[in-house]
Amino acid sequence: MIEPIYFSLYEKVPDYRVRVFQSAHWVLENGVALEVSIIGKSHRVISRHGKDCLTEFITCFDQELPEQALERVCLQSGAVHDREYRSGNLVYRVNVEQVSRLYDTMDEFLNSLGGISPGDVLAHEFAGEPGSPGTPAPFTGLALNSDTNTFYTVHTYPERGVSIISRTTIGLPVLSTTT
């Protein structure tokens, strides 16, 4: 049986233990700090600005993941989850979808972004995962374009012939300077 894959978003950092394969700390041009982690074929991104904090996951369903999420969406083939969330001073715009394209490498995914040159990249390949002969190993990757306050993610599932891709832009509200 193939497990469903979910996008979920939490205020703060939920009490949820993860096995981190790789992690990095990035800072967006607007000062939002990101703690990005590859956690299995999943990812966790913690976004912080002052007291405000949001945590994003894309992961297979896990009974241990806390239920009090701002959002939890099962990612279906052909459906695009395109939403904006506001929490404190964070404006969180996410676009995530399951596509029937299997990226062979992180470079292939980066090339598909249309000329975007990420400043930082984090990727982990899961060699030794069972799959059909000749299919690439699954991988999870994240890429940062700090100039546009955007990060991109990819999760590949060769056993399904699909990838989960996302684009998240984190903004801060514009305060009026008129009196």
GROMACS .gro file of N, CA and C in nm:
model
  537
    1MET      N    1   0.084  -0.118   0.000
    1MET     CA    2   0.000   0.000   0.000
    1MET      C    3   0.088   0.125   0.000
    2ILE      N    4   0.052   0.223  -0.081
    2ILE     CA    5   0.128   0.347  -0.089
    2ILE      C    6   0.069   0.446   0.008
    3GLU      N    7   0.157   0.501   0.094
    3GLU     CA    8   0.112   0.596   0.195
    3GLU      C    9   0.082   0.731   0.132
    4PRO      N   10  -0.021   0.801   0.183
    4PRO     CA   11  -0.046   0.936   0.133
    4PRO      C   12   0.063   1.032   0.182
    5ILE      N   13   0.080   1.139   0.106
    5ILE     CA   14   0.180   1.240   0.139
    5ILE      C   15   0.106   1.370   0.171
    6TYR      N   16   0.149   1.438   0.278
    6TYR     CA   17   0.080   1.556   0.326
    6TYR      C   18   0.172   1.677   0.331
    7PHE      N   19   0.113   1.792   0.304
    7PHE     CA   20   0.172   1.921   0.338
    7PHE      C   21   0.106   1.962   0.469
    8SER      N   22   0.186   2.004   0.566
    8SER     CA   23   0.127   2.056   0.691
    8SER      C   24   0.206   2.178   0.735
    9LEU      N   25   0.135   2.269   0.803
    9LEU     CA   26   0.193   2.393   0.849
    9LEU      C   27   0.147   2.417   0.992
   10TYR      N   28   0.243   2.450   1.080
   10TYR     CA   29   0.216   2.470   1.222
   10TYR      C   30   0.264   2.608   1.266
   11GLU      N   31   0.194   2.666   1.362
   11GLU     CA   32   0.248   2.782   1.431
   11GLU      C   33   0.346   2.727   1.533
   12LYS      N   34   0.458   2.793   1.550
   12LYS     CA   35   0.566   2.750   1.640
   12LYS      C   36   0.629   2.621   1.586
   13VAL      N   37   0.703   2.549   1.671
   13VAL     CA   38   0.765   2.423   1.633
   13VAL      C   39   0.694   2.313   1.711
   14PRO      N   40   0.624   2.223   1.642
   14PRO     CA   41   0.550   2.120   1.715
   14PRO      C   42   0.645   2.024   1.787
   15ASP      N   43   0.597   1.968   1.895
   15ASP     CA   44   0.673   1.869   1.971
   15ASP      C   45   0.667   1.737   1.894
   16TYR      N   46   0.763   1.718   1.806
   16TYR     CA   47   0.764   1.604   1.715
   16TYR      C   48   0.909   1.567   1.686
   17ARG      N   49   0.949   1.450   1.727
   17ARG     CA   50   1.088   1.406   1.706
   17ARG      C   51   1.109   1.368   1.561
   18VAL      N   52   1.222   1.410   1.507
   18VAL     CA   53   1.256   1.378   1.369
   18VAL      C   54   1.398   1.326   1.362
   19ARG      N   55   1.423   1.242   1.264
   19ARG     CA   56   1.559   1.197   1.234
   19ARG      C   57   1.611   1.286   1.122
   20VAL      N   58   1.710   1.365   1.152
   20VAL     CA   59   1.763   1.462   1.056
   20VAL      C   60   1.879   1.398   0.979
   21PHE      N   61   1.864   1.395   0.846
   21PHE     CA   62   1.971   1.346   0.760
   21PHE      C   63   2.068   1.460   0.724
   22GLN      N   64   2.012   1.577   0.697
   22GLN     CA   65   2.093   1.695   0.668
   22GLN      C   66   2.016   1.818   0.712
   23SER      N   67   2.089   1.922   0.749
   23SER     CA   68   2.022   2.047   0.786
   23SER      C   69   2.111   2.166   0.752
   24ALA      N   70   2.047   2.281   0.747
   24ALA     CA   71   2.119   2.406   0.718
   24ALA      C   72   2.040   2.521   0.779
   25HIS      N   73   2.109   2.632   0.798
   25HIS     CA   74   2.046   2.756   0.845
   25HIS      C   75   2.064   2.859   0.735
   26TRP      N   76   1.952   2.913   0.688
   26TRP     CA   77   1.954   3.012   0.582
   26TRP      C   78   1.882   3.137   0.631
   27VAL      N   79   1.915   3.251   0.572
   27VAL     CA   80   1.847   3.377   0.605
   27VAL      C   81   1.800   3.441   0.476
   28LEU      N   82   1.671   3.475   0.472
   28LEU     CA   83   1.614   3.542   0.356
   28LEU      C   84   1.656   3.689   0.354
   29GLU      N   85   1.644   3.753   0.240
   29GLU     CA   86   1.678   3.894   0.226
   29GLU      C   87   1.601   3.982   0.324
   30ASN      N   88   1.477   3.943   0.358
   30ASN     CA   89   1.395   4.022   0.449
   30ASN      C   90   1.422   3.994   0.597
   31GLY      N   91   1.522   3.909   0.625
   31GLY     CA   92   1.560   3.881   0.763
   31GLY      C   93   1.495   3.760   0.826
   32VAL      N   94   1.404   3.692   0.756
   32VAL     CA   95   1.343   3.570   0.809
   32VAL      C   96   1.449   3.460   0.810
   33ALA      N   97   1.467   3.397   0.927
   33ALA     CA   98   1.565   3.289   0.941
   33ALA      C   99   1.496   3.155   0.916
   34LEU      N  100   1.563   3.070   0.839
   34LEU     CA  101   1.510   2.938   0.808
   34LEU      C  102   1.602   2.831   0.864
   35GLU      N  103   1.544   2.734   0.930
   35GLU     CA  104   1.616   2.613   0.970
   35GLU      C  105   1.556   2.501   0.885
   36VAL      N  106   1.632   2.455   0.786
   36VAL     CA  107   1.583   2.355   0.692
   36VAL      C  108   1.644   2.220   0.725
   37SER      N  109   1.561   2.115   0.720
   37SER     CA  110   1.608   1.981   0.752
   37SER      C  111   1.546   1.880   0.657
   38ILE      N  112   1.629   1.788   0.611
   38ILE     CA  113   1.580   1.672   0.538
   38ILE      C  114   1.563   1.563   0.642
   39ILE      N  115   1.440   1.514   0.652
   39ILE     CA  116   1.404   1.416   0.755
   39ILE      C  117   1.345   1.293   0.686
   40GLY      N  118   1.430   1.205   0.639
   40GLY     CA  119   1.382   1.094   0.558
   40GLY      C  120   1.347   1.147   0.421
   41LYS      N  121   1.246   1.089   0.357
   41LYS     CA  122   1.203   1.139   0.227
   41LYS      C  123   1.115   1.261   0.246
   42SER      N  124   1.125   1.324   0.360
   42SER     CA  125   1.043   1.438   0.397
   42SER      C  126   1.132   1.558   0.428
   43HIS      N  127   1.067   1.672   0.454
   43HIS     CA  128   1.144   1.788   0.499
   43HIS      C  129   1.068   1.862   0.607
   44ARG      N  130   1.144   1.942   0.681
   44ARG     CA  131   1.088   2.034   0.780
   44ARG      C  132   1.160   2.167   0.761
   45VAL      N  133   1.082   2.276   0.752
   45VAL     CA  134   1.140   2.409   0.743
   45VAL      C  135   1.078   2.492   0.855
   46ILE      N  136   1.163   2.542   0.944
   46ILE     CA  137   1.119   2.630   1.052
   46ILE      C  138   1.156   2.772   1.011
   47SER      N  139   1.055   2.859   1.004
   47SER     CA  140   1.074   2.999   0.964
   47SER      C  141   1.053   3.087   1.086
   48ARG      N  142   1.152   3.174   1.115
   48ARG     CA  143   1.142   3.260   1.233
   48ARG      C  144   1.175   3.405   1.197
   49HIS      N  145   1.096   3.493   1.257
   49HIS     CA  146   1.123   3.637   1.248
   49HIS      C  147   1.074   3.697   1.378
   50GLY      N  148   1.167   3.738   1.465
   50GLY     CA  149   1.128   3.786   1.598
   50GLY      C  150   1.056   3.676   1.675
   51LYS      N  151   0.938   3.705   1.728
   51LYS     CA  152   0.860   3.606   1.804
   51LYS      C  153   0.778   3.515   1.712
   52ASP      N  154   0.768   3.550   1.586
   52ASP     CA  155   0.683   3.475   1.493
   52ASP      C  156   0.756   3.352   1.441
   53CYS      N  157   0.682   3.241   1.432
   53CYS     CA  158   0.742   3.115   1.388
   53CYS      C  159   0.637   3.028   1.321
   54LEU      N  160   0.672   2.974   1.205
   54LEU     CA  161   0.590   2.875   1.135
   54LEU      C  162   0.678   2.758   1.099
   55THR      N  163   0.621   2.637   1.103
   55THR     CA  164   0.696   2.516   1.068
   55THR      C  165   0.619   2.440   0.960
   56GLU      N  166   0.688   2.413   0.850
   56GLU     CA  167   0.631   2.340   0.737
   56GLU      C  168   0.689   2.200   0.731
   57PHE      N  169   0.602   2.105   0.699
   57PHE     CA  170   0.643   1.967   0.671
   57PHE      C  171   0.582   1.924   0.539
   58ILE      N  172   0.655   1.845   0.463
   58ILE     CA  173   0.597   1.760   0.361
   58ILE      C  174   0.644   1.620   0.398
   59THR      N  175   0.549   1.533   0.430
   59THR     CA  176   0.584   1.404   0.484
   59THR      C  177   0.472   1.303   0.460
   60CYS      N  178   0.507   1.175   0.463
   60CYS     CA  179   0.404   1.071   0.463
   60CYS      C  180   0.330   1.082   0.595
   61PHE      N  181   0.206   1.042   0.596
   61PHE     CA  182   0.127   1.053   0.718
   61PHE      C  183   0.195   0.978   0.832
   62ASP      N  184   0.197   1.041   0.947
   62ASP     CA  185   0.256   0.982   1.066
   62ASP      C  186   0.162   1.006   1.183
   63GLN      N  187   0.121   0.902   1.249
   63GLN     CA  188   0.028   0.913   1.362
   63GLN      C  189   0.084   1.000   1.474
   64GLU      N  190   0.216   1.014   1.481
   64GLU     CA  191   0.279   1.092   1.588
   64GLU      C  192   0.281   1.243   1.560
   65LEU      N  193   0.256   1.282   1.435
   65LEU     CA  194   0.258   1.424   1.400
   65LEU      C  195   0.139   1.492   1.468
   66PRO      N  196   0.163   1.600   1.541
   66PRO     CA  197   0.053   1.666   1.614
   66PRO      C  198  -0.060   1.707   1.520
   67GLU      N  199  -0.182   1.700   1.573
   67GLU     CA  200  -0.300   1.729   1.492
   67GLU      C  201  -0.333   1.878   1.483
   68GLN      N  202  -0.284   1.959   1.574
   68GLN     CA  203  -0.323   2.100   1.577
   68GLN      C  204  -0.246   2.184   1.475
   69ALA      N  205  -0.252   2.144   1.350
   69ALA     CA  206  -0.186   2.217   1.243
   69ALA      C  207  -0.276   2.330   1.194
   70LEU      N  208  -0.213   2.438   1.145
   70LEU     CA  209  -0.289   2.542   1.075
   70LEU      C  210  -0.351   2.483   0.949
   71GLU      N  211  -0.278   2.391   0.888
   71GLU     CA  212  -0.324   2.328   0.764
   71GLU      C  213  -0.262   2.190   0.753
   72ARG      N  214  -0.340   2.095   0.704
   72ARG     CA  215  -0.290   1.962   0.670
   72ARG      C  216  -0.365   1.920   0.546
   73VAL      N  217  -0.292   1.902   0.436
   73VAL     CA  218  -0.353   1.873   0.307
   73VAL      C  219  -0.289   1.748   0.249
   74CYS      N  220  -0.372   1.652   0.211
   74CYS     CA  221  -0.323   1.534   0.141
   74CYS      C  222  -0.298   1.574  -0.004
   75LEU      N  223  -0.177   1.550  -0.052
   75LEU     CA  224  -0.138   1.592  -0.186
   75LEU      C  225  -0.182   1.487  -0.288
   76GLN      N  226  -0.276   1.524  -0.370
   76GLN     CA  227  -0.334   1.436  -0.471
   76GLN      C  228  -0.276   1.467  -0.608
   77SER      N  229  -0.266   1.366  -0.691
   77SER     CA  230  -0.215   1.385  -0.826
   77SER      C  231  -0.303   1.486  -0.902
   78GLY      N  232  -0.238   1.584  -0.963
   78GLY     CA  233  -0.307   1.682  -1.043
   78GLY      C  234  -0.365   1.800  -0.966
   79ALA      N  235  -0.372   1.792  -0.834
   79ALA     CA  236  -0.426   1.903  -0.754
   79ALA      C  237  -0.311   1.992  -0.707
   80VAL      N  238  -0.331   2.122  -0.713
   80VAL     CA  239  -0.231   2.218  -0.667
   80VAL      C  240  -0.283   2.281  -0.539
   81HIS      N  241  -0.199   2.280  -0.437
   81HIS     CA  242  -0.234   2.350  -0.312
   81HIS      C  243  -0.163   2.484  -0.317
   82ASP      N  244  -0.239   2.590  -0.339
   82ASP     CA  245  -0.184   2.725  -0.355
   82ASP      C  246  -0.256   2.815  -0.256
   83ARG      N  247  -0.188   2.849  -0.145
   83ARG     CA  248  -0.253   2.926  -0.039
   83ARG      C  249  -0.159   3.028   0.021
   84GLU      N  250  -0.218   3.124   0.089
   84GLU     CA  251  -0.143   3.222   0.166
   84GLU      C  252  -0.189   3.212   0.310
   85TYR      N  253  -0.094   3.212   0.402
   85TYR     CA  254  -0.121   3.206   0.545
   85TYR      C  255  -0.058   3.329   0.609
   86ARG      N  256  -0.120   3.377   0.714
   86ARG     CA  257  -0.064   3.488   0.790
   86ARG      C  258  -0.059   3.446   0.936
   87SER      N  259   0.056   3.469   0.994
   87SER     CA  260   0.074   3.439   1.136
   87SER      C  261   0.168   3.544   1.193
   88GLY      N  262   0.116   3.626   1.284
   88GLY     CA  263   0.197   3.736   1.335
   88GLY      C  264   0.238   3.825   1.221
   89ASN      N  265   0.368   3.847   1.206
   89ASN     CA  266   0.419   3.930   1.098
   89ASN      C  267   0.469   3.850   0.978
   90LEU      N  268   0.437   3.722   0.973
   90LEU     CA  269   0.479   3.641   0.859
   90LEU      C  270   0.363   3.625   0.760
   91VAL      N  271   0.394   3.647   0.634
   91VAL     CA  272   0.300   3.621   0.525
   91VAL      C  273   0.362   3.506   0.445
   92TYR      N  274   0.298   3.390   0.451
   92TYR     CA  275   0.354   3.265   0.402
   92TYR      C  276   0.274   3.221   0.280
   93ARG      N  277   0.334   3.228   0.161
   93ARG     CA  278   0.267   3.188   0.037
   93ARG      C  279   0.328   3.057  -0.011
   94VAL      N  280   0.245   2.954  -0.023
   94VAL     CA  281   0.296   2.823  -0.063
   94VAL      C  282   0.219   2.770  -0.183
   95ASN      N  283   0.293   2.706  -0.272
   95ASN     CA  284   0.236   2.639  -0.388
   95ASN      C  285   0.302   2.502  -0.391
   96VAL      N  286   0.222   2.397  -0.370
   96VAL     CA  287   0.277   2.261  -0.365
   96VAL      C  288   0.189   2.168  -0.448
   97GLU      N  289   0.255   2.077  -0.520
   97GLU     CA  290   0.179   1.984  -0.602
   97GLU      C  291   0.256   1.854  -0.624
   98GLN      N  292   0.178   1.751  -0.653
   98GLN     CA  293   0.233   1.623  -0.693
   98GLN      C  294   0.230   1.621  -0.845
   99VAL      N  295   0.346   1.602  -0.907
   99VAL     CA  296   0.354   1.603  -1.053
   99VAL      C  297   0.394   1.464  -1.103
  100SER      N  298   0.347   1.430  -1.221
  100SER     CA  299   0.379   1.299  -1.278
  100SER      C  300   0.508   1.308  -1.359
  101ARG      N  301   0.606   1.371  -1.298
  101ARG     CA  302   0.741   1.381  -1.355
  101ARG      C  303   0.837   1.337  -1.247
  102LEU      N  304   0.927   1.250  -1.282
  102LEU     CA  305   1.026   1.203  -1.187
  102LEU      C  306   1.160   1.270  -1.219
  103TYR      N  307   1.207   1.354  -1.128
  103TYR     CA  308   1.337   1.417  -1.146
  103TYR      C  309   1.444   1.316  -1.110
  104ASP      N  310   1.545   1.303  -1.197
  104ASP     CA  311   1.652   1.207  -1.173
  104ASP      C  312   1.755   1.260  -1.074
  105THR      N  313   1.776   1.393  -1.076
  105THR     CA  314   1.880   1.454  -0.992
  105THR      C  315   1.833   1.590  -0.943
  106MET      N  316   1.900   1.641  -0.842
  106MET     CA  317   1.871   1.775  -0.792
  106MET      C  318   1.903   1.878  -0.900
  107ASP      N  319   2.010   1.858  -0.976
  107ASP     CA  320   2.044   1.953  -1.083
  107ASP      C  321   1.932   1.960  -1.186
  108GLU      N  322   1.870   1.847  -1.218
  108GLU     CA  323   1.759   1.847  -1.314
  108GLU      C  324   1.642   1.929  -1.258
  109PHE      N  325   1.613   1.915  -1.129
  109PHE     CA  326   1.507   1.994  -1.067
  109PHE      C  327   1.543   2.143  -1.072
  110LEU      N  328   1.666   2.178  -1.035
  110LEU     CA  329   1.708   2.318  -1.035
  110LEU      C  330   1.697   2.378  -1.176
  111ASN      N  331   1.733   2.301  -1.277
  111ASN     CA  332   1.722   2.349  -1.415
  111ASN      C  333   1.576   2.373  -1.455
  112SER      N  334   1.484   2.303  -1.393
  112SER     CA  335   1.342   2.319  -1.426
  112SER      C  336   1.283   2.446  -1.368
  113LEU      N  337   1.357   2.516  -1.283
  113LEU     CA  338   1.305   2.636  -1.217
  113LEU      C  339   1.309   2.760  -1.306
  114GLY      N  340   1.353   2.745  -1.429
  114GLY     CA  341   1.345   2.855  -1.524
  114GLY      C  342   1.444   2.968  -1.501
  115GLY      N  343   1.570   2.936  -1.489
  115GLY     CA  344   1.671   3.040  -1.478
  115GLY      C  345   1.696   3.092  -1.338
  116ILE      N  346   1.630   3.036  -1.239
  116ILE     CA  347   1.654   3.078  -1.101
  116ILE      C  348   1.785   3.016  -1.055
  117SER      N  349   1.872   3.099  -1.000
  117SER     CA  350   2.000   3.050  -0.948
  117SER      C  351   1.995   3.052  -0.797
  118PRO      N  352   1.967   2.937  -0.737
  118PRO     CA  353   1.960   2.935  -0.591
  118PRO      C  354   2.096   2.963  -0.528
  119GLY      N  355   2.092   3.034  -0.416
  119GLY     CA  356   2.215   3.065  -0.344
  119GLY      C  357   2.262   2.949  -0.260
  120ASP      N  358   2.168   2.872  -0.208
  120ASP     CA  359   2.201   2.757  -0.123
  120ASP      C  360   2.115   2.639  -0.164
  121VAL      N  361   2.174   2.519  -0.156
  121VAL     CA  362   2.103   2.396  -0.191
  121VAL      C  363   2.136   2.291  -0.087
  122LEU      N  364   2.035   2.215  -0.050
  122LEU     CA  365   2.051   2.102   0.041
  122LEU      C  366   1.981   1.983  -0.023
  123ALA      N  367   2.051   1.871  -0.039
  123ALA     CA  368   1.990   1.755  -0.103
  123ALA      C  369   2.043   1.627  -0.039
  124HIS      N  370   1.958   1.526  -0.037
  124HIS     CA  371   1.998   1.397   0.016
  124HIS      C  372   1.936   1.287  -0.069
  125GLU      N  373   2.022   1.198  -0.118
  125GLU     CA  374   1.978   1.084  -0.198
  125GLU      C  375   1.967   0.963  -0.107
  126PHE      N  376   1.862   0.884  -0.128
  126PHE     CA  377   1.838   0.765  -0.046
  126PHE      C  378   1.879   0.641  -0.124
  127ALA      N  379   2.012   0.622  -0.136
  127ALA     CA  380   2.067   0.508  -0.207
  127ALA      C  381   2.030   0.380  -0.133
  128GLY      N  382   2.011   0.277  -0.209
  128GLY     CA  383   1.978   0.148  -0.148
  128GLY      C  384   1.829   0.128  -0.123
  129GLU      N  385   1.746   0.228  -0.157
  129GLU     CA  386   1.601   0.211  -0.145
  129GLU      C  387   1.556   0.113  -0.252
  130PRO      N  388   1.462   0.025  -0.218
  130PRO     CA  389   1.414  -0.069  -0.320
  130PRO      C  390   1.345   0.005  -0.435
  131GLY      N  391   1.371  -0.041  -0.554
  131GLY     CA  392   1.309   0.020  -0.671
  131GLY      C  393   1.334  -0.067  -0.793
  132SER      N  394   1.280  -0.027  -0.902
  132SER     CA  395   1.300  -0.100  -1.027
  132SER      C  396   1.441  -0.077  -1.077
  133PRO      N  397   1.501  -0.179  -1.139
  133PRO     CA  398   1.633  -0.159  -1.198
  133PRO      C  399   1.629  -0.045  -1.300
  134GLY      N  400   1.729   0.039  -1.297
  134GLY     CA  401   1.737   0.150  -1.391
  134GLY      C  402   1.666   0.276  -1.346
  135THR      N  403   1.591   0.272  -1.236
  135THR     CA  404   1.527   0.394  -1.187
  135THR      C  405   1.623   0.464  -1.091
  136PRO      N  406   1.619   0.596  -1.090
  136PRO     CA  407   1.709   0.670  -1.001
  136PRO      C  408   1.669   0.649  -0.855
  137ALA      N  409   1.765   0.670  -0.767
  137ALA     CA  410   1.736   0.662  -0.624
  137ALA      C  411   1.649   0.781  -0.586
  138PRO      N  412   1.557   0.764  -0.490
  138PRO     CA  413   1.477   0.878  -0.445
  138PRO      C  414   1.566   0.981  -0.376
  139PHE      N  415   1.525   1.107  -0.384
  139PHE     CA  416   1.598   1.211  -0.313
  139PHE      C  417   1.502   1.319  -0.268
  140THR      N  418   1.547   1.396  -0.170
  140THR     CA  419   1.477   1.514  -0.122
  140THR      C  420   1.574   1.630  -0.134
  141GLY      N  421   1.524   1.744  -0.181
  141GLY     CA  422   1.611   1.860  -0.197
  141GLY      C  423   1.539   1.989  -0.166
  142LEU      N  424   1.616   2.086  -0.121
  142LEU     CA  425   1.566   2.221  -0.095
  142LEU      C  426   1.664   2.319  -0.156
  143ALA      N  427   1.612   2.430  -0.208
  143ALA     CA  428   1.695   2.532  -0.270
  143ALA      C  429   1.643   2.668  -0.228
  144LEU      N  430   1.735   2.760  -0.206
  144LEU     CA  431   1.701   2.894  -0.158
  144LEU      C  432   1.733   3.000  -0.262
  145ASN      N  433   1.639   3.091  -0.282
  145ASN     CA  434   1.665   3.213  -0.357
  145ASN      C  435   1.635   3.326  -0.258
  146SER      N  436   1.736   3.368  -0.184
  146SER     CA  437   1.715   3.466  -0.076
  146SER      C  438   1.671   3.602  -0.129
  147ASP      N  439   1.712   3.637  -0.251
  147ASP     CA  440   1.675   3.766  -0.309
  147ASP      C  441   1.523   3.782  -0.322
  148THR      N  442   1.452   3.672  -0.349
  148THR     CA  443   1.307   3.678  -0.364
  148THR      C  444   1.235   3.622  -0.241
  149ASN      N  445   1.311   3.592  -0.135
  149ASN     CA  446   1.254   3.538  -0.010
  149ASN      C  447   1.177   3.409  -0.036
  150THR      N  448   1.233   3.324  -0.123
  150THR     CA  449   1.165   3.203  -0.168
  150THR      C  450   1.254   3.082  -0.151
  151PHE      N  451   1.192   2.970  -0.111
  151PHE     CA  452   1.262   2.842  -0.116
  151PHE      C  453   1.178   2.742  -0.193
  152TYR      N  454   1.247   2.646  -0.253
  152TYR     CA  455   1.186   2.543  -0.337
  152TYR      C  456   1.219   2.407  -0.278
  153THR      N  457   1.127   2.311  -0.292
  153THR     CA  458   1.155   2.176  -0.246
  153THR      C  459   1.115   2.075  -0.353
  154VAL      N  460   1.181   1.961  -0.348
  154VAL     CA  461   1.147   1.848  -0.435
  154VAL      C  462   1.163   1.720  -0.354
  155HIS      N  463   1.068   1.628  -0.372
  155HIS     CA  464   1.071   1.495  -0.313
  155HIS      C  465   1.040   1.399  -0.427
  156THR      N  466   1.128   1.302  -0.451
  156THR     CA  467   1.102   1.210  -0.562
  156THR      C  468   1.063   1.073  -0.508
  157TYR      N  469   0.971   1.011  -0.579
  157TYR     CA  470   0.919   0.879  -0.543
  157TYR      C  471   0.922   0.790  -0.668
  158PRO      N  472   1.040   0.731  -0.699
  158PRO     CA  473   1.052   0.648  -0.820
  158PRO      C  474   0.954   0.531  -0.822
  159GLU      N  475   0.920   0.478  -0.705
  159GLU     CA  476   0.827   0.366  -0.700
  159GLU      C  477   0.687   0.406  -0.747
  160ARG      N  478   0.657   0.535  -0.745
  160ARG     CA  479   0.528   0.587  -0.791
  160ARG      C  480   0.539   0.658  -0.925
  161GLY      N  481   0.662   0.695  -0.962
  161GLY     CA  482   0.683   0.772  -1.085
  161GLY      C  483   0.640   0.916  -1.072
  162VAL      N  484   0.646   0.972  -0.948
  162VAL     CA  485   0.602   1.109  -0.925
  162VAL      C  486   0.706   1.185  -0.842
  163SER      N  487   0.689   1.316  -0.844
  163SER     CA  488   0.765   1.405  -0.756
  163SER      C  489   0.667   1.500  -0.690
  164ILE      N  490   0.701   1.543  -0.569
  164ILE     CA  491   0.628   1.649  -0.500
  164ILE      C  492   0.718   1.771  -0.508
  165ILE      N  493   0.665   1.881  -0.562
  165ILE     CA  494   0.745   2.003  -0.572
  165ILE      C  495   0.670   2.117  -0.503
  166SER      N  496   0.747   2.211  -0.448
  166SER     CA  497   0.683   2.326  -0.384
  166SER      C  498   0.767   2.451  -0.402
  167ARG      N  499   0.697   2.563  -0.390
  167ARG     CA  500   0.759   2.696  -0.389
  167ARG      C  501   0.695   2.773  -0.275
  168THR      N  502   0.777   2.824  -0.185
  168THR     CA  503   0.726   2.899  -0.070
  168THR      C  504   0.796   3.034  -0.065
  169THR      N  505   0.717   3.140  -0.057
  169THR     CA  506   0.769   3.276  -0.043
  169THR      C  507   0.721   3.330   0.090
  170ILE      N  508   0.813   3.384   0.168
  170ILE     CA  509   0.779   3.436   0.300
  170ILE      C  510   0.802   3.586   0.299
  171GLY      N  511   0.694   3.659   0.321
  171GLY     CA  512   0.703   3.804   0.323
  171GLY      C  513   0.671   3.859   0.460
  172LEU      N  514   0.695   3.985   0.473
  172LEU     CA  515   0.659   4.059   0.594
  172LEU      C  516   0.561   4.167   0.551
  173PRO      N  517   0.463   4.200   0.634
  173PRO     CA  518   0.366   4.301   0.592
  173PRO      C  519   0.435   4.435   0.566
  174VAL      N  520   0.385   4.505   0.467
  174VAL     CA  521   0.437   4.637   0.436
  174VAL      C  522   0.362   4.737   0.525
  175LEU      N  523   0.438   4.811   0.601
  175LEU     CA  524   0.378   4.911   0.689
  175LEU      C  525   0.372   5.044   0.617
  176SER      N  526   0.262   5.108   0.628
  176SER     CA  527   0.243   5.237   0.564
  176SER      C  528   0.334   5.342   0.628
  177THR      N  529   0.394   5.427   0.546
  177THR     CA  530   0.480   5.532   0.597
  177THR      C  531   0.410   5.668   0.593
  178THR      N  532   0.283   5.668   0.551
  178THR     CA  533   0.209   5.794   0.549
  178THR      C  534   0.151   5.821   0.686
  179THR      N  535   0.135   5.946   0.718
  179THR     CA  536   0.079   5.982   0.848
  179THR      C  537  -0.055   6.049   0.834
   0.00000   0.00000   0.00000
